[in-house]
Coordinates of C-alpha atoms and ligand atoms in Angstrom, one line a residue:
X1 CA 117.3 74.6 45.3
X2 CA 115.4 77.6 43.9
X3 CA 117.0 80.9 43.5
X4 CA 115.1 83.2 45.7
X5 CA 114.3 87.0 45.7
X6 CA 113.0 89.2 48.7
X7 CA 110.5 92.0 48.4
X8 CA 110.4 94.1 51.4
X9 CA 107.5 96.7 51.2
X10 CA 107.0 99.6 53.9
X11 CA 108.0 97.5 56.7
X12 CA 107.7 99.4 60.2
X13 CA 108.6 98.2 63.7
X14 CA 108.1 100.1 66.8
X15 CA 109.3 99.2 70.4
X16 CA 106.8 101.4 72.6
X17 CA 107.4 105.1 71.1
X18 CA 110.7 104.0 69.7
X19 CA 110.9 103.6 65.9
X20 CA 113.3 100.8 64.9
X21 CA 112.1 100.6 61.4
X22 CA 110.4 103.5 59.8
X23 CA 108.9 102.0 56.5
X24 CA 111.7 100.0 54.7
X25 CA 111.1 99.2 50.9
X26 CA 113.6 97.1 49.3
X27 CA 113.7 94.6 46.2
X28 CA 116.6 92.1 46.4
X29 CA 116.8 90.0 43.3
X30 CA 117.7 86.5 43.5
X31 CA 121.4 85.8 43.7
X32 CA 122.2 89.3 44.9
X33 CA 124.8 89.7 48.0
X34 CA 123.7 92.7 50.0
X35 CA 125.6 94.4 52.8
X36 CA 123.5 95.9 55.2
X37 CA 125.3 98.8 57.1
X38 CA 124.7 101.6 59.5
X39 CA 125.6 102.8 62.8
X40 CA 124.5 100.8 66.1
X41 CA 120.9 101.0 66.6
X42 CA 120.0 101.8 63.1
X43 CA 117.8 98.7 62.9
X44 CA 120.1 96.3 60.9
X45 CA 119.3 93.3 63.3
X46 CA 115.7 94.3 63.3
X47 CA 115.5 94.2 59.8
X48 CA 117.0 90.8 59.2
X49 CA 115.1 89.1 61.9
X50 CA 111.9 90.3 60.1
X51 CA 112.8 88.3 57.0
X52 CA 112.5 84.9 58.9
X53 CA 109.8 86.2 61.3
X54 CA 111.9 86.4 64.3
X55 CA 110.2 89.6 64.4
X56 CA 106.7 90.6 63.2
X57 CA 106.5 94.1 61.4
X58 CA 103.7 96.4 62.5
X59 CA 103.2 97.3 59.1
X60 CA 104.4 96.5 55.7
X61 CA 105.0 93.2 54.2
X62 CA 107.7 90.7 52.8
X63 CA 107.5 88.4 50.0
X64 CA 110.1 85.7 49.4
X65 CA 110.1 84.0 46.1
X66 CA 106.9 85.7 45.3
X67 CA 105.0 84.3 48.4
X68 CA 103.9 86.3 51.4
X69 CA 105.9 85.3 54.4
X70 CA 103.3 86.1 57.1
X71 CA 101.4 83.1 55.6
X72 CA 102.1 79.5 56.6
X73 CA 104.4 78.1 59.5
X74 CA 107.4 80.0 60.6
X75 CA 109.6 77.0 60.9
X76 CA 108.9 76.1 57.3
X77 CA 109.9 79.7 56.4
X78 CA 113.2 79.3 58.1
X79 CA 114.2 76.0 56.6
X80 CA 114.5 78.1 53.5
X81 CA 116.4 80.9 55.2
X82 CA 120.0 80.2 56.6
X83 CA 120.9 82.5 59.5
X84 CA 124.2 83.1 61.1
X85 CA 124.6 84.9 64.2
X86 CA 127.2 87.1 65.3
X87 CA 127.7 84.9 68.4
X88 CA 127.8 81.6 66.7
X89 CA 125.5 79.7 69.3
X90 CA 126.7 76.4 68.8
X91 CA 125.2 73.8 71.3
X92 CA 128.1 73.1 73.7
X93 CA 127.2 69.5 74.4
X94 CA 127.0 68.5 70.7
X95 CA 129.8 67.6 68.7
X96 CA 130.3 69.8 65.5
X97 CA 129.0 67.1 63.3
X98 CA 125.8 67.0 65.5
X99 CA 125.6 70.7 65.4
X100 CA 125.6 70.9 61.6
X101 CA 123.0 68.4 61.5
X102 CA 120.3 69.4 63.9
X103 CA 117.8 70.5 61.2
X104 CA 118.2 67.6 59.0
X105 CA 117.9 65.5 62.0
X106 CA 114.7 67.4 63.1
X107 CA 113.5 66.4 59.5
X108 CA 114.0 62.7 60.1
X109 CA 116.7 62.1 57.4
X110 CA 118.2 58.7 57.7
X111 CA 121.7 58.4 59.7
X112 CA 123.7 57.7 56.4
X113 CA 122.1 60.6 54.5
X114 CA 122.8 63.0 57.5
X115 CA 126.5 61.5 57.8
X116 CA 127.1 62.3 54.1
X117 CA 125.6 65.8 54.4
X118 CA 127.8 66.6 57.5
X119 CA 130.9 65.5 55.3
X120 CA 129.8 67.7 52.1
X121 CA 128.9 70.7 54.5
X122 CA 132.7 70.4 56.3
X123 CA 134.2 70.4 53.1
X124 CA 132.2 73.2 51.8
X125 CA 133.3 75.5 54.4
X126 CA 136.7 74.2 54.3
X127 CA 136.9 72.1 57.7
X128 CA 138.6 68.8 58.0
X129 CA 136.2 65.7 58.0
X130 CA 137.6 64.7 61.4
X131 CA 136.5 67.7 62.9
X132 CA 132.7 66.6 63.2
X133 CA 133.7 64.5 66.4
X134 CA 135.0 67.4 68.1
X135 CA 133.6 69.7 70.6
X136 CA 132.8 73.4 69.8
X137 CA 135.1 74.3 72.6
X138 CA 138.1 72.8 70.9
X139 CA 137.8 74.9 67.9
X140 CA 139.0 78.3 67.0
X141 CA 136.5 81.5 66.7
X142 CA 137.1 81.3 62.9
X143 CA 136.4 77.3 62.8
X144 CA 133.2 77.8 65.0
X145 CA 132.1 80.5 62.6
X146 CA 132.6 78.2 59.7
X147 CA 130.5 75.4 61.4
X148 CA 127.9 78.4 62.0
X149 CA 127.7 78.7 58.3
X150 CA 127.7 74.9 57.7
X151 CA 124.7 74.6 59.9
X152 CA 122.9 77.6 58.2
X153 CA 123.4 75.9 54.9
X154 CA 122.1 72.3 56.2
X155 CA 118.4 72.5 54.9
X156 CA 119.7 73.9 51.4
X157 CA 118.3 77.3 52.0
X158 CA 118.0 79.6 49.0
X159 CA 118.6 82.6 51.4
X160 CA 121.6 83.2 53.8
X161 CA 121.2 86.0 56.4
X162 CA 124.5 87.0 58.5
X163 CA 124.4 89.2 61.3
X164 CA 128.0 90.7 61.8
X165 CA 129.4 87.1 61.1
X166 CA 132.9 88.0 61.3
X167 CA 132.8 90.7 64.0
X168 CA 134.6 88.7 66.6
X169 CA 137.4 87.5 64.6
X170 CA 141.1 88.5 63.8
X171 CA 141.6 90.4 60.6
X172 CA 143.4 87.6 58.8
X173 CA 140.7 84.9 59.5
X174 CA 138.0 87.5 58.8
X175 CA 139.6 88.2 55.3
X176 CA 139.7 84.5 54.5
X177 CA 136.1 83.6 55.8
X178 CA 134.7 86.6 54.1
X179 CA 136.3 85.4 50.8
X180 CA 135.1 82.0 51.0
X181 CA 131.5 83.0 52.1
X182 CA 131.3 85.1 48.9
X183 CA 132.6 82.1 46.9
X184 CA 129.7 80.0 48.5
X185 CA 127.2 82.4 47.7
X186 CA 128.3 82.2 44.0
X187 CA 128.5 78.3 43.9
X188 CA 125.2 77.8 45.8
X189 CA 123.3 80.4 43.9
X190 CA 122.3 82.1 47.2
X191 CA 120.6 85.4 47.9
X192 CA 122.5 86.7 50.7
X193 CA 122.0 89.5 53.3
X194 CA 125.1 90.3 55.4
X195 CA 125.0 92.9 58.4
X196 CA 128.4 94.3 58.7
X197 CA 129.7 97.4 60.5
X198 CA 132.9 97.2 58.7
X199 CA 132.6 99.3 55.4
X200 CA 135.6 97.5 53.8
X201 CA 134.2 94.3 54.2
X202 CA 130.9 95.4 52.8
X203 CA 132.9 97.0 49.6
X204 CA 134.8 93.9 49.0
X205 CA 132.2 91.4 49.3
X206 CA 128.7 92.7 48.5
X207 CA 126.9 93.5 45.2
X208 CA 125.1 96.2 46.6
X209 CA 125.2 98.3 50.0
X210 CA 122.2 99.5 52.0
X211 CA 122.7 102.2 54.6
X212 CA 120.3 102.5 57.2
X213 CA 120.0 105.1 59.7
X214 CA 117.2 105.6 62.2
X215 CA 115.3 102.7 60.8
X216 CA 115.1 104.2 57.1
X217 CA 117.1 103.5 54.2
X218 CA 119.5 106.5 53.6
X219 CA 121.6 105.1 50.6
X220 CA 121.5 102.1 48.4
X221 CA 123.6 101.0 45.4
X222 CA 126.5 99.2 43.9
X223 CA 129.7 99.9 46.2
X224 CA 131.4 101.6 43.2
X225 CA 128.5 103.9 42.5
X226 CA 127.4 105.0 45.8
X227 CA 130.1 107.1 46.9
X228 CA 129.8 109.2 43.8
X229 CA 126.0 109.5 43.9
X230 CA 125.3 109.7 47.7
X231 CA 124.2 113.3 48.5
X232 CA 124.3 112.9 52.2
X233 CA 127.9 114.0 53.5
X234 CA 127.7 111.7 56.7
X235 CA 126.9 108.6 54.7
X236 CA 129.6 109.6 51.9
X237 CA 132.0 109.8 54.7
X238 CA 131.1 106.4 56.0
X239 CA 131.4 104.8 52.5
X240 CA 134.6 106.5 51.3
X241 CA 136.4 105.5 54.8
X242 CA 138.0 102.4 53.1
X243 CA 139.4 104.1 50.3
X244 CA 140.9 107.0 52.8
X245 CA 142.3 104.4 54.8
X246 CA 143.9 102.4 52.0
X247 CA 145.5 105.8 50.6
X248 CA 146.9 106.4 54.3
X249 CA 148.2 102.9 54.5
X250 CA 150.0 103.1 51.1
X251 CA 151.5 106.3 52.1
X252 CA 152.6 105.0 55.4
X253 CA 154.1 101.8 53.9
X254 CA 155.9 103.6 51.0
X255 CA 153.3 103.0 48.3
X256 CA 155.1 100.0 46.7
X257 CA 154.8 98.9 43.0
Ligands
ADP301 N1 113.3 94.0 72.0 C1 113.4 95.4 71.7 N2 112.8 96.1 72.7 C2 113.1 97.6 72.9 N3 113.9 98.3 71.9 C3 114.5 97.4 70.9 C4 114.3 96.0 70.8 N4 115.1 95.4 69.8 C5 115.6 96.4 69.4 N5 115.4 97.7 70.0 C6 115.8 99.1 69.6 O1 115.6 99.2 68.1 C7 116.7 99.9 67.8 C8 117.2 99.0 66.4 O2 117.8 97.9 67.0 P1 118.7 97.0 66.2 O3 117.9 96.5 64.9 O4 119.1 96.2 67.2 O5 119.9 97.9 65.8 P2 121.2 97.7 64.9 O6 121.3 96.1 64.6 O7 121.5 98.2 63.8 O8 122.3 97.8 66.0 C9 117.6 100.3 68.5 O9 117.5 101.6 69.2 C10 117.2 99.3 69.6 O10 117.8 99.8 70.8
MG302 MG1 122.4 94.4 65.4

């Protein structure tokens, strides 16, 4: 699959008088893992959804792999972009395997090819092959989210978008899944944009953190640089939260080592 860059230029979105996106410009090189953070209502989901045309901007434009995404059919665009929702949204009446293979089936792939792909994708997200015949309701939250990731990758997209994908999971599951998704990102050469409200997760997984406030980018850079370079005290506080928490934890637990 082709490595895919994303160019967001002056994207604006209003709902009535409310400005959801106030002119966002971002250049995301192919292969980068970006964490999109910011308070609730800052425009994270809106921005993510403009990338696969679930939302149409009022102004500005987006290019993916050099091409204007406003040109052509939305379903062709979405095939190149995997999307993982916070609430996984698996079809309850379909098996895990059928859920993963929804897109390949729509594309008319032969049954043997679909079966092979389903096996590969389950292995990719570290689920046992036997899980293909289970119902989503029989899986844990973490397993369901793994199925959501497998489904998002079924059409071999170059881009993976995730909207608070691990928000509902317990900390250990969250940690394991985050690490696995980062490994998949590397292995598949994806360009990944992940919305998260967990700054520690952003720092640990992403190459770059973009902070939104009131629909505008207020900080943007590598995790290790941002804390030092950001002028805005509020944003600096937010970015520094994981370090402060780690220090408090170490003090409380006696430091070790
Ligand atoms: N369909 C909509 N109609 C009206 N307002 C909306 C709609 N979608 C989002 N908004 C508003 O736009 C702002 C940004 O929303 P959103 O992108 O969902 O924020 P985030 O994902 O950062 O929490 C919020 O103030 C939200 O209430
Ligand atoms: Mg949101």
